[in-house]
Amino acid sequence: MSNYTSNTDMLRAEIAAAAARLIAEDGADYATAKRKAARQVLGNAKIRGEIMPDNAQIEEEVRAYNQLFFSDTQPARLLHLRKLALRLMEELARFSPYLTGAVLNGTAGEHSDIHLQLFAESPKDVEIYLINKNVDFEVSETAHFKHGEPVETVSFMWQKEGVHLALYEMDDLRGAVKGSTEGKIARAGVDLVRTLIAETEGT
């Protein structure tokens, strides 16, 4: 039984490492990277659920990959994206913006986009604001951070970087500011993003 667990852990780690490479090198999202990595490692074999790594394990592998292969460029890229995110958050302050994703957790690389969560009475408020700013955006959906129901998401290019704004209702704001059960920061407001930038520039 212990051997089975060991083999499972080994396969899970191998898939996580392969997924991390796809994310860091190609900019794949976690779900796509996980699926492609499993195919690379296991071929056409049926994939047992317990073999698949979770996003936290993959995130740690992305950190390790960045440190190993992109230590000369990734920190500057991360700082650049955080500064852009802060400027955009200040611009969108009326919508209580929160930074999420790779730019927040520190794994952002060459292909990473800026992901923000906004909170408004209606998604139309954000869309009208962007239209008035002559922003050409596309509309899609993102899973809700709490219950999985999709929320409207607007995406556009800004300062030559991809930006995705997930549009939540004001009632969702209370759930957004709660800390992660894993002790990790799931989202950050303007003040915390400023602190992260200051800490990076101070090192």
PDB file of N, CA, C and O in Angstrom, residues 35-78:
ATOM      1  N   ARG A  35      -4.110  19.468 -17.713  1.00  0.00           N
ATOM      2  CA  ARG A  35      -4.626  18.459 -18.639  1.00  0.00           C
ATOM      3  C   ARG A  35      -3.538  18.014 -19.625  1.00  0.00           C
ATOM      4  O   ARG A  35      -3.355  16.810 -19.866  1.00  0.00           O
ATOM      5  N   LYS A  36      -2.806  18.972 -20.195  1.00  0.00           N
ATOM      6  CA  LYS A  36      -1.748  18.628 -21.150  1.00  0.00           C
ATOM      7  C   LYS A  36      -0.607  17.883 -20.468  1.00  0.00           C
ATOM      8  O   LYS A  36      -0.052  16.933 -21.026  1.00  0.00           O
ATOM      9  N   ALA A  37      -0.271  18.309 -19.249  1.00  0.00           N
ATOM     10  CA  ALA A  37       0.817  17.654 -18.513  1.00  0.00           C
ATOM     11  C   ALA A  37       0.467  16.209 -18.193  1.00  0.00           C
ATOM     12  O   ALA A  37       1.326  15.314 -18.295  1.00  0.00           O
ATOM     13  N   ALA A  38      -0.766  15.964 -17.818  1.00  0.00           N
ATOM     14  CA  ALA A  38      -1.197  14.594 -17.520  1.00  0.00           C
ATOM     15  C   ALA A  38      -1.077  13.716 -18.754  1.00  0.00           C
ATOM     16  O   ALA A  38      -0.659  12.557 -18.674  1.00  0.00           O
ATOM     17  N   ARG A  39      -1.404  14.284 -19.921  1.00  0.00           N
ATOM     18  CA  ARG A  39      -1.275  13.525 -21.173  1.00  0.00           C
ATOM     19  C   ARG A  39       0.180  13.235 -21.482  1.00  0.00           C
ATOM     20  O   ARG A  39       0.533  12.153 -21.946  1.00  0.00           O
ATOM     21  N   GLN A  40       1.049  14.225 -21.228  1.00  0.00           N
ATOM     22  CA  GLN A  40       2.476  14.035 -21.473  1.00  0.00           C
ATOM     23  C   GLN A  40       3.047  12.927 -20.598  1.00  0.00           C
ATOM     24  O   GLN A  40       3.860  12.118 -21.047  1.00  0.00           O
ATOM     25  N   VAL A  41       2.629  12.893 -19.350  1.00  0.00           N
ATOM     26  CA  VAL A  41       3.184  11.941 -18.391  1.00  0.00           C
ATOM     27  C   VAL A  41       2.548  10.556 -18.531  1.00  0.00           C
ATOM     28  O   VAL A  41       3.240   9.530 -18.466  1.00  0.00           O
ATOM     29  N   LEU A  42       1.245  10.519 -18.747  1.00  0.00           N
ATOM     30  CA  LEU A  42       0.520   9.246 -18.715  1.00  0.00           C
ATOM     31  C   LEU A  42       0.065   8.755 -20.078  1.00  0.00           C
ATOM     32  O   LEU A  42      -0.459   7.646 -20.185  1.00  0.00           O
ATOM     33  N   GLY A  43       0.248   9.559 -21.113  1.00  0.00           N
ATOM     34  CA  GLY A  43      -0.208   9.153 -22.432  1.00  0.00           C
ATOM     35  C   GLY A  43      -1.722   9.053 -22.475  1.00  0.00           C
ATOM     36  O   GLY A  43      -2.425   9.921 -21.951  1.00  0.00           O
ATOM     37  N   ASN A  44      -2.226   7.990 -23.046  1.00  0.00           N
ATOM     38  CA  ASN A  44      -3.673   7.803 -23.162  1.00  0.00           C
ATOM     39  C   ASN A  44      -4.256   6.983 -22.017  1.00  0.00           C
ATOM     40  O   ASN A  44      -5.422   6.605 -22.048  1.00  0.00           O
ATOM     41  N   ALA A  45      -3.434   6.700 -21.024  1.00  0.00           N
ATOM     42  CA  ALA A  45      -3.911   5.918 -19.885  1.00  0.00           C
ATOM     43  C   ALA A  45      -5.002   6.691 -19.138  1.00  0.00           C
ATOM     44  O   ALA A  45      -5.001   7.921 -19.093  1.00  0.00           O
ATOM     45  N   LYS A  46      -5.914   5.950 -18.534  1.00  0.00           N
ATOM     46  CA  LYS A  46      -6.975   6.580 -17.749  1.00  0.00           C
ATOM     47  C   LYS A  46      -6.360   7.250 -16.524  1.00  0.00           C
ATOM     48  O   LYS A  46      -5.535   6.668 -15.823  1.00  0.00           O
ATOM     49  N   ILE A  47      -6.764   8.482 -16.279  1.00  0.00           N
ATOM     50  CA  ILE A  47      -6.169   9.272 -15.196  1.00  0.00           C
ATOM     51  C   ILE A  47      -7.032   9.186 -13.943  1.00  0.00           C
ATOM     52  O   ILE A  47      -8.203   9.573 -13.960  1.00  0.00           O
ATOM     53  N   ARG A  48      -6.463   8.671 -12.880  1.00  0.00           N
ATOM     54  CA  ARG A  48      -7.176   8.627 -11.596  1.00  0.00           C
ATOM     55  C   ARG A  48      -7.133  10.010 -10.957  1.00  0.00           C
ATOM     56  O   ARG A  48      -6.134  10.716 -11.032  1.00  0.00           O
ATOM     57  N   GLY A  49      -8.215  10.374 -10.311  1.00  0.00           N
ATOM     58  CA  GLY A  49      -8.334  11.697  -9.721  1.00  0.00           C
ATOM     59  C   GLY A  49      -7.243  12.022  -8.726  1.00  0.00           C
ATOM     60  O   GLY A  49      -6.745  13.148  -8.671  1.00  0.00           O
ATOM     61  N   GLU A  50      -6.831  11.007  -7.939  1.00  0.00           N
ATOM     62  CA  GLU A  50      -5.845  11.278  -6.892  1.00  0.00           C
ATOM     63  C   GLU A  50      -4.452  11.546  -7.448  1.00  0.00           C
ATOM     64  O   GLU A  50      -3.564  12.027  -6.741  1.00  0.00           O
ATOM     65  N   ILE A  51      -4.241  11.257  -8.722  1.00  0.00           N
ATOM     66  CA  ILE A  51      -2.943  11.501  -9.344  1.00  0.00           C
ATOM     67  C   ILE A  51      -2.776  12.972  -9.726  1.00  0.00           C
ATOM     68  O   ILE A  51      -1.660  13.486  -9.781  1.00  0.00           O
ATOM     69  N   MET A  52      -3.881  13.655  -9.962  1.00  0.00           N
ATOM     70  CA  MET A  52      -3.811  15.040 -10.424  1.00  0.00           C
ATOM     71  C   MET A  52      -3.394  15.981  -9.296  1.00  0.00           C
ATOM     72  O   MET A  52      -3.978  15.976  -8.218  1.00  0.00           O
ATOM     73  N   PRO A  53      -2.376  16.792  -9.509  1.00  0.00           N
ATOM     74  CA  PRO A  53      -1.950  17.761  -8.487  1.00  0.00           C
ATOM     75  C   PRO A  53      -2.966  18.887  -8.361  1.00  0.00           C
ATOM     76  O   PRO A  53      -3.674  19.208  -9.325  1.00  0.00           O
ATOM     77  N   ASP A  54      -3.029  19.494  -7.176  1.00  0.00           N
ATOM     78  CA  ASP A  54      -3.904  20.660  -7.033  1.00  0.00           C
ATOM     79  C   ASP A  54      -3.146  21.909  -7.460  1.00  0.00           C
ATOM     80  O   ASP A  54      -1.931  21.880  -7.728  1.00  0.00           O
ATOM     81  N   ASN A  55      -3.858  23.024  -7.547  1.00  0.00           N
ATOM     82  CA  ASN A  55      -3.243  24.261  -8.030  1.00  0.00           C
ATOM     83  C   ASN A  55      -2.132  24.754  -7.115  1.00  0.00           C
ATOM     84  O   ASN A  55      -1.164  25.368  -7.575  1.00  0.00           O
ATOM     85  N   ALA A  56      -2.263  24.489  -5.813  1.00  0.00           N
ATOM     86  CA  ALA A  56      -1.228  24.933  -4.870  1.00  0.00           C
ATOM     87  C   ALA A  56       0.100  24.242  -5.157  1.00  0.00           C
ATOM     88  O   ALA A  56       1.165  24.876  -5.118  1.00  0.00           O
ATOM     89  N   GLN A  57       0.052  22.944  -5.458  1.00  0.00           N
ATOM     90  CA  GLN A  57       1.275  22.207  -5.770  1.00  0.00           C
ATOM     91  C   GLN A  57       1.890  22.710  -7.072  1.00  0.00           C
ATOM     92  O   GLN A  57       3.112  22.879  -7.174  1.00  0.00           O
ATOM     93  N   ILE A  58       1.041  22.981  -8.060  1.00  0.00           N
ATOM     94  CA  ILE A  58       1.536  23.493  -9.336  1.00  0.00           C
ATOM     95  C   ILE A  58       2.142  24.878  -9.156  1.00  0.00           C
ATOM     96  O   ILE A  58       3.187  25.198  -9.727  1.00  0.00           O
ATOM     97  N   GLU A  59       1.498  25.706  -8.330  1.00  0.00           N
ATOM     98  CA  GLU A  59       2.017  27.056  -8.077  1.00  0.00           C
ATOM     99  C   GLU A  59       3.425  26.998  -7.492  1.00  0.00           C
ATOM    100  O   GLU A  59       4.308  27.772  -7.888  1.00  0.00           O
ATOM    101  N   GLU A  60       3.646  26.078  -6.571  1.00  0.00           N
ATOM    102  CA  GLU A  60       4.985  25.940  -5.987  1.00  0.00           C
ATOM    103  C   GLU A  60       6.000  25.502  -7.035  1.00  0.00           C
ATOM    104  O   GLU A  60       7.155  25.940  -7.022  1.00  0.00           O
ATOM    105  N   GLU A  61       5.564  24.653  -7.960  1.00  0.00           N
ATOM    106  CA  GLU A  61       6.461  24.222  -9.033  1.00  0.00           C
ATOM    107  C   GLU A  61       6.770  25.379  -9.992  1.00  0.00           C
ATOM    108  O   GLU A  61       7.885  25.485 -10.513  1.00  0.00           O
ATOM    109  N   VAL A  62       5.776  26.244 -10.228  1.00  0.00           N
ATOM    110  CA  VAL A  62       6.021  27.417 -11.073  1.00  0.00           C
ATOM    111  C   VAL A  62       7.060  28.321 -10.417  1.00  0.00           C
ATOM    112  O   VAL A  62       7.964  28.845 -11.080  1.00  0.00           O
ATOM    113  N   ARG A  63       6.948  28.510  -9.095  1.00  0.00           N
ATOM    114  CA  ARG A  63       7.939  29.315  -8.373  1.00  0.00           C
ATOM    115  C   ARG A  63       9.340  28.725  -8.551  1.00  0.00           C
ATOM    116  O   ARG A  63      10.310  29.443  -8.829  1.00  0.00           O
ATOM    117  N   ALA A  64       9.433  27.418  -8.379  1.00  0.00           N
ATOM    118  CA  ALA A  64      10.724  26.748  -8.496  1.00  0.00           C
ATOM    119  C   ALA A  64      11.274  26.865  -9.921  1.00  0.00           C
ATOM    120  O   ALA A  64      12.471  27.101 -10.128  1.00  0.00           O
ATOM    121  N   TYR A  65      10.402  26.722 -10.909  1.00  0.00           N
ATOM    122  CA  TYR A  65      10.815  26.810 -12.309  1.00  0.00           C
ATOM    123  C   TYR A  65      11.320  28.221 -12.625  1.00  0.00           C
ATOM    124  O   TYR A  65      12.367  28.397 -13.275  1.00  0.00           O
ATOM    125  N   ASN A  66      10.568  29.232 -12.146  1.00  0.00           N
ATOM    126  CA  ASN A  66      10.989  30.615 -12.374  1.00  0.00           C
ATOM    127  C   ASN A  66      12.351  30.897 -11.746  1.00  0.00           C
ATOM    128  O   ASN A  66      13.199  31.568 -12.341  1.00  0.00           O
ATOM    129  N   GLN A  67      12.541  30.387 -10.554  1.00  0.00           N
ATOM    130  CA  GLN A  67      13.798  30.624  -9.849  1.00  0.00           C
ATOM    131  C   GLN A  67      14.967  29.951 -10.565  1.00  0.00           C
ATOM    132  O   GLN A  67      16.078  30.488 -10.619  1.00  0.00           O
ATOM    133  N   LEU A  68      14.687  28.789 -11.140  1.00  0.00           N
ATOM    134  CA  LEU A  68      15.737  28.023 -11.792  1.00  0.00           C
ATOM    135  C   LEU A  68      16.094  28.572 -13.172  1.00  0.00           C
ATOM    136  O   LEU A  68      17.272  28.685 -13.524  1.00  0.00           O
ATOM    137  N   PHE A  69      15.068  28.945 -13.940  1.00  0.00           N
ATOM    138  CA  PHE A  69      15.301  29.304 -15.342  1.00  0.00           C
ATOM    139  C   PHE A  69      15.130  30.793 -15.667  1.00  0.00           C
ATOM    140  O   PHE A  69      15.628  31.264 -16.690  1.00  0.00           O
ATOM    141  N   PHE A  70      14.395  31.530 -14.826  1.00  0.00           N
ATOM    142  CA  PHE A  70      14.111  32.924 -15.149  1.00  0.00           C
ATOM    143  C   PHE A  70      14.488  33.878 -14.018  1.00  0.00           C
ATOM    144  O   PHE A  70      13.926  34.971 -13.906  1.00  0.00           O
ATOM    145  N   SER A  71      15.444  33.494 -13.205  1.00  0.00           N
ATOM    146  CA  SER A  71      15.804  34.325 -12.047  1.00  0.00           C
ATOM    147  C   SER A  71      16.374  35.683 -12.454  1.00  0.00           C
ATOM    148  O   SER A  71      16.341  36.646 -11.681  1.00  0.00           O
ATOM    149  N   ASP A  72      16.870  35.791 -13.694  1.00  0.00           N
ATOM    150  CA  ASP A  72      17.459  37.050 -14.146  1.00  0.00           C
ATOM    151  C   ASP A  72      16.423  38.005 -14.737  1.00  0.00           C
ATOM    152  O   ASP A  72      16.703  39.198 -14.897  1.00  0.00           O
ATOM    153  N   THR A  73      15.222  37.511 -15.072  1.00  0.00           N
ATOM    154  CA  THR A  73      14.213  38.365 -15.711  1.00  0.00           C
ATOM    155  C   THR A  73      12.873  38.391 -14.979  1.00  0.00           C
ATOM    156  O   THR A  73      12.171  39.401 -15.021  1.00  0.00           O
ATOM    157  N   GLN A  74      12.491  37.303 -14.319  1.00  0.00           N
ATOM    158  CA  GLN A  74      11.154  37.206 -13.740  1.00  0.00           C
ATOM    159  C   GLN A  74      10.867  38.234 -12.639  1.00  0.00           C
ATOM    160  O   GLN A  74       9.776  38.825 -12.621  1.00  0.00           O
ATOM    161  N   PRO A  75      11.789  38.505 -11.722  1.00  0.00           N
ATOM    162  CA  PRO A  75      11.490  39.499 -10.684  1.00  0.00           C
ATOM    163  C   PRO A  75      11.162  40.880 -11.254  1.00  0.00           C
ATOM    164  O   PRO A  75      10.241  41.556 -10.770  1.00  0.00           O
ATOM    165  N   ALA A  76      11.899  41.311 -12.266  1.00  0.00           N
ATOM    166  CA  ALA A  76      11.636  42.616 -12.882  1.00  0.00           C
ATOM    167  C   ALA A  76      10.298  42.610 -13.608  1.00  0.00           C
ATOM    168  O   ALA A  76       9.548  43.603 -13.579  1.00  0.00           O
ATOM    169  N   ARG A  77       9.991  41.504 -14.258  1.00  0.00           N
ATOM    170  CA  ARG A  77       8.705  41.371 -14.948  1.00  0.00           C
ATOM    171  C   ARG A  77       7.555  41.435 -13.941  1.00  0.00           C
ATOM    172  O   ARG A  77       6.545  42.113 -14.171  1.00  0.00           O
ATOM    173  N   LEU A  78       7.705  40.750 -12.836  1.00  0.00           N
ATOM    174  CA  LEU A  78       6.686  40.751 -11.784  1.00  0.00           C
ATOM    175  C   LEU A  78       6.473  42.161 -11.240  1.00  0.00           C
ATOM    176  O   LEU A  78       5.326  42.619 -11.091  1.00  0.00           O
TER     177      LEU A  78
END
